[in-house]
Short mmCIF file of N, CA and C in Angstrom, two decimals:
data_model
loop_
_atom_site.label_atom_id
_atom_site.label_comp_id
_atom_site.label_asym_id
_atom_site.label_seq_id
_atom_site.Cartn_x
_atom_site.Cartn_y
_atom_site.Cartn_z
N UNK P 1 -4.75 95.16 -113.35
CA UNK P 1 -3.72 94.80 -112.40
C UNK P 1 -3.50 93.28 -112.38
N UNK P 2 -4.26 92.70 -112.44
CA UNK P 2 -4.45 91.37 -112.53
C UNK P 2 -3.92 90.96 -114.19
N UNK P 3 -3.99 91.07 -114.60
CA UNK P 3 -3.61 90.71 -116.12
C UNK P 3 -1.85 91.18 -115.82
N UNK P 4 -1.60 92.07 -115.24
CA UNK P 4 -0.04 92.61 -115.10
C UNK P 4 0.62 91.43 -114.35
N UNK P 5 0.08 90.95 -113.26
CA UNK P 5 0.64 89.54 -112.39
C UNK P 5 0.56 88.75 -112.64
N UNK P 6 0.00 88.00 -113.87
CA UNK P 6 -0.26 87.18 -114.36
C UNK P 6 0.80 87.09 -115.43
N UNK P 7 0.87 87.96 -116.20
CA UNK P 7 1.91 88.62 -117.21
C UNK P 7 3.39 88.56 -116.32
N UNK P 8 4.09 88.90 -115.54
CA UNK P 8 4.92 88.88 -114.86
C UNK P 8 5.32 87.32 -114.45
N UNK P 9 4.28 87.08 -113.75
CA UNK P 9 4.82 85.54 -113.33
C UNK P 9 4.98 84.53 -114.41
N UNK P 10 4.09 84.55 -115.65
CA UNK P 10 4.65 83.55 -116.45
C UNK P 10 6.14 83.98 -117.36
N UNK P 11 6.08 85.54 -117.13
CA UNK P 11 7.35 86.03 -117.86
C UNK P 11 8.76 85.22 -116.71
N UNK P 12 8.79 85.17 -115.84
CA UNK P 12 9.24 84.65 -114.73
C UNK P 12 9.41 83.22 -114.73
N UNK P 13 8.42 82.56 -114.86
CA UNK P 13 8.14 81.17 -115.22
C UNK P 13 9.59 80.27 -116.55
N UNK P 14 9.20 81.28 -117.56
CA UNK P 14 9.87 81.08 -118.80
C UNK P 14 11.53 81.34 -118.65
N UNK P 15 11.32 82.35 -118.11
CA UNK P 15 13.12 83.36 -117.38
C UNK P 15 13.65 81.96 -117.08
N UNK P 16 13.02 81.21 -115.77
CA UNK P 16 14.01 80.31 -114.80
C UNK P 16 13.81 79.08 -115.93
N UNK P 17 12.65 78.42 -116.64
CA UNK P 17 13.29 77.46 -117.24
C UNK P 17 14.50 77.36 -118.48
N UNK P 18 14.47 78.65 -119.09
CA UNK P 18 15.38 79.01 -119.84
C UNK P 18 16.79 78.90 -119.61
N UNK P 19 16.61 79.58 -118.11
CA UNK P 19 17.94 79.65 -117.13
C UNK P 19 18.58 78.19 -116.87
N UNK P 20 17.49 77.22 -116.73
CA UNK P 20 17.94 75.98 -116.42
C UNK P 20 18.51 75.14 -117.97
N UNK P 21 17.57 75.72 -118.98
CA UNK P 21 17.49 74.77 -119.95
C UNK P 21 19.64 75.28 -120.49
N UNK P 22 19.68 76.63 -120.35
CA UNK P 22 21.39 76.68 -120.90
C UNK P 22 21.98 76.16 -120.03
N UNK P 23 21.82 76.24 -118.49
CA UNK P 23 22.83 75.45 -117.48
C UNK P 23 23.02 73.82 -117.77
N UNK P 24 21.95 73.45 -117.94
CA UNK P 24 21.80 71.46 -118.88
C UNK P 24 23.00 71.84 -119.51
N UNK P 25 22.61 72.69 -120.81
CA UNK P 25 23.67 72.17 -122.08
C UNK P 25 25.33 72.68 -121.83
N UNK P 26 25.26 73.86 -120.96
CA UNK P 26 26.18 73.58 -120.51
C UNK P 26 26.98 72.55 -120.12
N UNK P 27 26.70 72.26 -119.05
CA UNK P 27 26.94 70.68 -118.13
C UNK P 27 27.40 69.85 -119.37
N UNK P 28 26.92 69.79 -120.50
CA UNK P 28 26.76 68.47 -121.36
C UNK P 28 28.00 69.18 -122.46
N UNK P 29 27.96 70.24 -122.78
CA UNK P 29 29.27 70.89 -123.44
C UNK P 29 30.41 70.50 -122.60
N UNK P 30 30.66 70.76 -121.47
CA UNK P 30 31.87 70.88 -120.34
C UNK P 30 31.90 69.33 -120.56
N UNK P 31 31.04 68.62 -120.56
CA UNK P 31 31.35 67.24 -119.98
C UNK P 31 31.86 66.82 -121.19
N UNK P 32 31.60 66.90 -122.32
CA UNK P 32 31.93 66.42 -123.59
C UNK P 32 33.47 66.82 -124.04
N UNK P 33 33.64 67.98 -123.59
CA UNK P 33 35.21 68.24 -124.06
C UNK P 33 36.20 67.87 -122.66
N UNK P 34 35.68 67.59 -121.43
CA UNK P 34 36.47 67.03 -120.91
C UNK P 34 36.82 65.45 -121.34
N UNK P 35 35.77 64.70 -121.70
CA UNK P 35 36.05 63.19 -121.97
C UNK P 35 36.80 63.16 -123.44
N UNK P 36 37.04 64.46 -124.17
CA UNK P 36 37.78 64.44 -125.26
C UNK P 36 38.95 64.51 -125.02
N UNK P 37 39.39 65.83 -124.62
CA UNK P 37 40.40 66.04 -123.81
C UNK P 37 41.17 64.79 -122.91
N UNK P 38 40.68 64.49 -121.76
CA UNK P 38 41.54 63.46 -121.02
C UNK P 38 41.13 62.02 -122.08
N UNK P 39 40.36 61.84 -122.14
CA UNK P 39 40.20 60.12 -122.65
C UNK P 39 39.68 59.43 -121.64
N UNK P 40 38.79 60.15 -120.34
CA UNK P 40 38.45 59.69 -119.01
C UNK P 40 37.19 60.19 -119.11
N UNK P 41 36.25 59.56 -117.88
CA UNK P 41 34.88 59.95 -117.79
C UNK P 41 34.85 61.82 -117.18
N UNK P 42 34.23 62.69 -117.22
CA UNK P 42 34.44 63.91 -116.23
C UNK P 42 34.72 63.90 -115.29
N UNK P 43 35.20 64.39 -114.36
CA UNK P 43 35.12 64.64 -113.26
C UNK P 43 33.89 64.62 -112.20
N UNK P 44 33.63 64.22 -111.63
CA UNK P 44 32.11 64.05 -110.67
C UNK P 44 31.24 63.33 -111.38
N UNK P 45 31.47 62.88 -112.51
CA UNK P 45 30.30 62.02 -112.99
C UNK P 45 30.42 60.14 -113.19
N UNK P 46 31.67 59.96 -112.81
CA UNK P 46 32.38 58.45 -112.60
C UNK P 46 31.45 57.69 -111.67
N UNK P 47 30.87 56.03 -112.16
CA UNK P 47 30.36 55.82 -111.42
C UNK P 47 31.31 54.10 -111.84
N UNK P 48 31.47 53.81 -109.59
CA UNK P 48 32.14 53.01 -109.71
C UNK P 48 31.63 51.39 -110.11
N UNK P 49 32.48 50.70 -110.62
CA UNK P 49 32.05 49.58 -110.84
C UNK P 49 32.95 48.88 -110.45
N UNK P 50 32.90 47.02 -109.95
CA UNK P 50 33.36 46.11 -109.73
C UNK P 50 33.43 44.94 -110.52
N UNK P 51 34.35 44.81 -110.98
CA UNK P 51 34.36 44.08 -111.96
C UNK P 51 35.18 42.36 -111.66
N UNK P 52 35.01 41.44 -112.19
CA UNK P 52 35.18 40.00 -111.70
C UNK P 52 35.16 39.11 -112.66
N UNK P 53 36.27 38.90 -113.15
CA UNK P 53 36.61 37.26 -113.79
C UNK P 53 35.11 36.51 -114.21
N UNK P 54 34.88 36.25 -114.83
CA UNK P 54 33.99 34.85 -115.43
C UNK P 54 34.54 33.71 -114.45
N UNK P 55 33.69 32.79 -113.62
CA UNK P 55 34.46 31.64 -113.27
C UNK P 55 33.22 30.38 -113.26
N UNK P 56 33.27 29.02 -113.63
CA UNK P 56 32.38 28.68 -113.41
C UNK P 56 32.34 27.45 -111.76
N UNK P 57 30.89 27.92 -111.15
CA UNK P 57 30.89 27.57 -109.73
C UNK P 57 29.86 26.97 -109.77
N UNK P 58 30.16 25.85 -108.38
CA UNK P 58 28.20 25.39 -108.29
C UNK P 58 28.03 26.15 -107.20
N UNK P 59 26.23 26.22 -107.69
CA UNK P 59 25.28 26.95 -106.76
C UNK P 59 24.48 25.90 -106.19
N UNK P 60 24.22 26.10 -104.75
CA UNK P 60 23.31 25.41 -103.99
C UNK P 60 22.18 25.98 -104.45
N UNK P 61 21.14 24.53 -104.79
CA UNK P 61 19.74 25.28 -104.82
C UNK P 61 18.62 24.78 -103.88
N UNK P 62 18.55 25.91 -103.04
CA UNK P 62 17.83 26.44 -101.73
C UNK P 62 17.18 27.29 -102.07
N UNK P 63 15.71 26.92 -101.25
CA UNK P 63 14.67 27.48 -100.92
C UNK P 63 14.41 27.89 -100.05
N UNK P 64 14.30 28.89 -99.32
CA UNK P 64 13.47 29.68 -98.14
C UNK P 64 12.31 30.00 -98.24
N UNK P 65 11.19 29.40 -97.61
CA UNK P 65 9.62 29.31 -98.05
C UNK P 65 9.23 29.35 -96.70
N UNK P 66 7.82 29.73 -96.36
CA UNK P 66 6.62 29.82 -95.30
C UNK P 66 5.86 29.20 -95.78
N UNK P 67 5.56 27.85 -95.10
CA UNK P 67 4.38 27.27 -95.33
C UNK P 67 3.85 25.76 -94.92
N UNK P 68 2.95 25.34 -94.99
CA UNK P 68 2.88 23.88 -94.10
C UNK P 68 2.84 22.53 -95.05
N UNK P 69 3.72 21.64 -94.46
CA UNK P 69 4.38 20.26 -95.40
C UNK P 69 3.18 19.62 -94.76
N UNK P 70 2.76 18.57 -96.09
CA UNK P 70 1.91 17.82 -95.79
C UNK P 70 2.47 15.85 -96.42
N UNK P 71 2.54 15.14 -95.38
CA UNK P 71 2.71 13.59 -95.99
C UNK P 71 2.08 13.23 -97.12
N UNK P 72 2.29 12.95 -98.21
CA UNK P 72 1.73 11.86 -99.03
C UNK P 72 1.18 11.09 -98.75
N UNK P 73 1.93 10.38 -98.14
CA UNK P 73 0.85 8.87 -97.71
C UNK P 73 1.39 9.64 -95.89
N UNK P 74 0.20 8.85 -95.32
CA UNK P 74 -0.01 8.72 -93.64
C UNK P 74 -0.96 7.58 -93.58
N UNK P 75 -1.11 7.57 -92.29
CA UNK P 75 -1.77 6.17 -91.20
C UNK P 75 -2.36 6.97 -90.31
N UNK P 76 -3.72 6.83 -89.87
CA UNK P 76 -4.35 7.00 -89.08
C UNK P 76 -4.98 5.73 -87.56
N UNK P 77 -3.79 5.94 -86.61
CA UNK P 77 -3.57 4.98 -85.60
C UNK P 77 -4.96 4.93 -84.38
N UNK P 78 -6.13 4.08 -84.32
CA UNK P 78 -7.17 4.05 -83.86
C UNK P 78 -6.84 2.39 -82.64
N UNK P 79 -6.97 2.40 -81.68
CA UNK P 79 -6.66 1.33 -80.73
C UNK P 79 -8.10 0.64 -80.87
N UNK P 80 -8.11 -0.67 -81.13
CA UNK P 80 -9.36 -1.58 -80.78
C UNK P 80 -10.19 -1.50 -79.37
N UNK P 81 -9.50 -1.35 -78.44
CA UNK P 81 -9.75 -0.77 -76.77
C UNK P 81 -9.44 0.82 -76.55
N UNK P 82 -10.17 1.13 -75.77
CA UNK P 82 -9.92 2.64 -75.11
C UNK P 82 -8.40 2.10 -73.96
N UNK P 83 -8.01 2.87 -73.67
CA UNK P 83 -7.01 3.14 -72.85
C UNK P 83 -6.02 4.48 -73.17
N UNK P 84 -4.97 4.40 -71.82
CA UNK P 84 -4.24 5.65 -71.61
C UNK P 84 -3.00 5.05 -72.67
N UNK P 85 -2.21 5.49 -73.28
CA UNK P 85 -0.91 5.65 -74.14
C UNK P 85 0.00 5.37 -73.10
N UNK P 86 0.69 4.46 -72.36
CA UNK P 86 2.08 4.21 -71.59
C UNK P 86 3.22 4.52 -72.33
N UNK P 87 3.27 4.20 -73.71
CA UNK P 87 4.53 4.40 -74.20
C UNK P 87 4.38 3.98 -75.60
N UNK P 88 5.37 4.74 -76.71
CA UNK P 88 4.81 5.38 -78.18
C UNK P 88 6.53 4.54 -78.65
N UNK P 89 6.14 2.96 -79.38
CA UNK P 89 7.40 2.99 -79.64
C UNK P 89 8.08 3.37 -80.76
N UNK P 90 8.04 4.11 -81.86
CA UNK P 90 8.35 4.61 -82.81
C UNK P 90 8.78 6.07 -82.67
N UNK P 91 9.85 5.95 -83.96
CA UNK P 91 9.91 7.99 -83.65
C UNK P 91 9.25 8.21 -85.22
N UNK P 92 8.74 9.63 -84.85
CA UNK P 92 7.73 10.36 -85.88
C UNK P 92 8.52 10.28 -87.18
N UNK P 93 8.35 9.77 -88.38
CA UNK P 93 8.38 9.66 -89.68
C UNK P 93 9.52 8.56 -90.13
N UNK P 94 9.78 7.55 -88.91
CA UNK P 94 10.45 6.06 -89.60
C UNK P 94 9.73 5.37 -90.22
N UNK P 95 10.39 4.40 -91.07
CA UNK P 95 9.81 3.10 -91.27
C UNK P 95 9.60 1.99 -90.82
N UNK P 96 7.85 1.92 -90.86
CA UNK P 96 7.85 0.59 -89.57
C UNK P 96 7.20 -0.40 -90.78
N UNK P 97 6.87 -1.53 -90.33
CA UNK P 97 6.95 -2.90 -91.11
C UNK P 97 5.87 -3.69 -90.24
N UNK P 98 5.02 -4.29 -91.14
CA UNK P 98 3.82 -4.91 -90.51
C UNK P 98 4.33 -5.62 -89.32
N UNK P 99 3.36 -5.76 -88.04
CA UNK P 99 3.14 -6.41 -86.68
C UNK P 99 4.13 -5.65 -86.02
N UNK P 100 5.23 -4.81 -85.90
CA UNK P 100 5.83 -3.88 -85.54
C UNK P 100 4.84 -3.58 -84.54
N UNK P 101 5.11 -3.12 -83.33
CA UNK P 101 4.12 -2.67 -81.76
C UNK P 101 4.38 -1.58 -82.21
N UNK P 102 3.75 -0.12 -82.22
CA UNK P 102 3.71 1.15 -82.13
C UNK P 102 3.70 2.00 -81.05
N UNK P 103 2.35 1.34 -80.61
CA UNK P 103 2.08 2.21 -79.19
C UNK P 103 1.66 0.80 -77.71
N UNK P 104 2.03 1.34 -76.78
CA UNK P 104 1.50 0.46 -75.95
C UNK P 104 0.47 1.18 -74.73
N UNK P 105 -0.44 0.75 -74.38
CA UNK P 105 -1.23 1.06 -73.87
C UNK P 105 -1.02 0.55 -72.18
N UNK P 106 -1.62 1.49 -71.50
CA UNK P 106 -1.61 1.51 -70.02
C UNK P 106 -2.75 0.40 -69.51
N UNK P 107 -1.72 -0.81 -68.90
CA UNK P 107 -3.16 -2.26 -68.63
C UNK P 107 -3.53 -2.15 -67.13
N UNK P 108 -3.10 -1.28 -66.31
CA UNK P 108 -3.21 -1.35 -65.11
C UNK P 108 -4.87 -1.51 -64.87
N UNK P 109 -5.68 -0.89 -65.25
CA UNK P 109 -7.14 -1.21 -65.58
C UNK P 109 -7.47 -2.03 -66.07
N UNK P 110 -7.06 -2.94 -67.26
CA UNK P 110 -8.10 -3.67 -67.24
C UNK P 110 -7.34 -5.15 -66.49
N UNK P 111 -6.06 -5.02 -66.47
CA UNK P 111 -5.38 -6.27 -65.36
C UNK P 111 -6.22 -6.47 -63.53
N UNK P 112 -7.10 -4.81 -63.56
CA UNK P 112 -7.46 -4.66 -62.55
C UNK P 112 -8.93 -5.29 -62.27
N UNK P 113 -9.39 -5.15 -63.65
CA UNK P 113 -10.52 -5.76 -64.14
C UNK P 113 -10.59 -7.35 -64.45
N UNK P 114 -9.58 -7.39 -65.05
CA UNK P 114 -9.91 -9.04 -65.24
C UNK P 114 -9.58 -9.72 -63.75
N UNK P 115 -9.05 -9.58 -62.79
CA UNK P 115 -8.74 -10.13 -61.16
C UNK P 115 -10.08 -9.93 -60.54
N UNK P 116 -10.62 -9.01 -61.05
CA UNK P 116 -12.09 -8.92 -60.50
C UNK P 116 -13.29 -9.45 -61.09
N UNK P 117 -13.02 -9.95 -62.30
CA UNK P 117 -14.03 -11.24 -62.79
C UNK P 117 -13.66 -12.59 -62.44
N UNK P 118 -12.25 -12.88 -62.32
CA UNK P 118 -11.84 -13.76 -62.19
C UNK P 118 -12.46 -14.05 -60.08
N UNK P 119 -12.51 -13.11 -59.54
CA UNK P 119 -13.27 -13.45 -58.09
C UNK P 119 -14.58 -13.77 -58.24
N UNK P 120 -14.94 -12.70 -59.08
CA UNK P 120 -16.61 -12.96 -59.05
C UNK P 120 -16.70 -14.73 -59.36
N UNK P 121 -16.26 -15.22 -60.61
CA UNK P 121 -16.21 -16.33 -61.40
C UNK P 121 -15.85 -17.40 -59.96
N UNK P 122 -15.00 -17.43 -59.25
CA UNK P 122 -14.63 -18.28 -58.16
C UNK P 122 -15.82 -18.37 -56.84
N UNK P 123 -16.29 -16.98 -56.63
CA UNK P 123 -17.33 -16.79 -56.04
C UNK P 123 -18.35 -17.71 -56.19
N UNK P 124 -18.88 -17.23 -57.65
CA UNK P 124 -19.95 -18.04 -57.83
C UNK P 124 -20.09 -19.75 -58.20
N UNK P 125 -18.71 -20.00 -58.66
CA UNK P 125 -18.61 -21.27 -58.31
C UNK P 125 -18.30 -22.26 -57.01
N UNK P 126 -18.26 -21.45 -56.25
CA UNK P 126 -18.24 -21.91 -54.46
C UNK P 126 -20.25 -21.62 -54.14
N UNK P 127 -20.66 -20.98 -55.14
CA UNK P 127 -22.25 -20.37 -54.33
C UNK P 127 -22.94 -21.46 -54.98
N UNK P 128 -22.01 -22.16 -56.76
CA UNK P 128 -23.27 -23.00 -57.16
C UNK P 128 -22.45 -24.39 -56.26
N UNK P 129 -21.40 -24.58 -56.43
CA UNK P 129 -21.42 -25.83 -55.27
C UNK P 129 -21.81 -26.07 -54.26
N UNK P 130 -21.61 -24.95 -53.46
CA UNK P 130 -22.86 -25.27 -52.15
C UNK P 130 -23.89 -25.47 -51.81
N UNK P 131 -24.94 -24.89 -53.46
CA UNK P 131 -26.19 -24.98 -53.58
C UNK P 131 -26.12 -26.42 -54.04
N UNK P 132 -25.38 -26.91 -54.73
CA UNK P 132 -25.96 -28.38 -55.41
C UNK P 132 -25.38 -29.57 -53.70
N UNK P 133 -24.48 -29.40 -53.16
CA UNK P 133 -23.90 -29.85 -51.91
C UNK P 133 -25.93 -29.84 -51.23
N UNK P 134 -25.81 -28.69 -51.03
CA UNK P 134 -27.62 -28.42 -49.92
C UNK P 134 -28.74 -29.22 -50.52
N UNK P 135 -28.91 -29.32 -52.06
CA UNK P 135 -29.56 -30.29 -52.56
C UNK P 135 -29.56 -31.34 -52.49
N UNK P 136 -27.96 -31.81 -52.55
CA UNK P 136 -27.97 -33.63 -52.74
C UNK P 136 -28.65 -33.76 -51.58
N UNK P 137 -28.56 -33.29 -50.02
CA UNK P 137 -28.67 -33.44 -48.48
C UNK P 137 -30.23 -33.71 -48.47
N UNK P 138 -30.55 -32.23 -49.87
CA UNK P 138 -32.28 -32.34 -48.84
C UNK P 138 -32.13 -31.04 -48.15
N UNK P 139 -31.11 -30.55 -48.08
CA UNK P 139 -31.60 -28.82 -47.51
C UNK P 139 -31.63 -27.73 -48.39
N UNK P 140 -31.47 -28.02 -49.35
CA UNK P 140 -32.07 -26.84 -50.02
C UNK P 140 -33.18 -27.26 -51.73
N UNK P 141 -33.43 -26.19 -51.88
CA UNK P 141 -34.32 -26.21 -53.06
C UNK P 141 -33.38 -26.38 -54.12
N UNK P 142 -34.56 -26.74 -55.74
CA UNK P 142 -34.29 -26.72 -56.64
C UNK P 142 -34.08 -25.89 -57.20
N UNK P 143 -34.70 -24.81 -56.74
CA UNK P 143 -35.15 -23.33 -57.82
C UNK P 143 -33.53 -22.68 -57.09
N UNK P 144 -33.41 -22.98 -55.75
CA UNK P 144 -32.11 -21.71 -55.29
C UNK P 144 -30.57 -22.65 -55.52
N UNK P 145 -30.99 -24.12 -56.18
CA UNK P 145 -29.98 -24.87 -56.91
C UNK P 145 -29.47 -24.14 -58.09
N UNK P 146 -30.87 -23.58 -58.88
CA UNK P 146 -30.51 -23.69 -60.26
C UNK P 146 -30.40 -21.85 -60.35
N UNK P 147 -30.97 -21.08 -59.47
CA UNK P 147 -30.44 -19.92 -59.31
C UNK P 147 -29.00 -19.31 -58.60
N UNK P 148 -27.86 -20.33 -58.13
CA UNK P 148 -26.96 -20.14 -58.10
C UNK P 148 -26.21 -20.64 -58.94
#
């Protein structure tokens, strides 16, 4: 029984490609005496095309790319003093030219600082005059002369 279904289906097998293989040459007979006949492609088998003059044009040449630009040359900007950045005078990728100011820095600190050495400094020159004043007199010492 098994040898019979086996027998059947490849008889079957062979049937439909056979079936297909005359329908091909068909197709290819029909198509051949139609393009004899008219002097045209067949019917249903036309495939369109667009066709266009030769002309000669310029092309822009552009790139569309992903990816990260890096400077050739750069400067790496390090301040001699710490401070805050007040104001950046350059814009990002001009040309600047030696002694050109770049950046300016926030002085409110140390303007705040130097007024406050500058007291101390006045201070202590009122503490050593008074000490050498108490000496010439005779009221004071040598040692709290020479330690002010």
């Amino acid at each position: 029984m098994r040898r019979f279904i086996v027998a059947v289906l490849a008889a079957a097998i062979l049937a439909g490609g056979g079936f297909g293989l005359w329908q091909f040459r068909q197709q290819l007979h029909q198509a051949a005496n139609a393009s004899r006949a008219g002097g045209g492609p067949p019917a249903g088998l036309a495939v369109p095309v667009l066709a266009e003059p030769v002309s000669v044009e310029r092309i822009a040449e552009e790139v569309t790319a992903i990816g990260t630009l890096r400077a050739n040359e750069s400067v790496a900007l390090r301040p001699e003093v710490a401070g805050r950045v007040a104001e950046i005078a350059f814009a990002e990728g001009s040309v600047v030219t030696a002694g050109t100011v770049l950046v300016r820095l926030d002085d409110q600190i140390p303007r705040a600082e130097l007024a406050q050495a500058e007291a101390e400094l006045a201070l202590a020159q009122a503490t050593a005059r008074r000490a050498q004043e108490l000496y010439a007199r005779g009221a004071g010492s040598a040692a709290a002369r020479d330690q002010a």
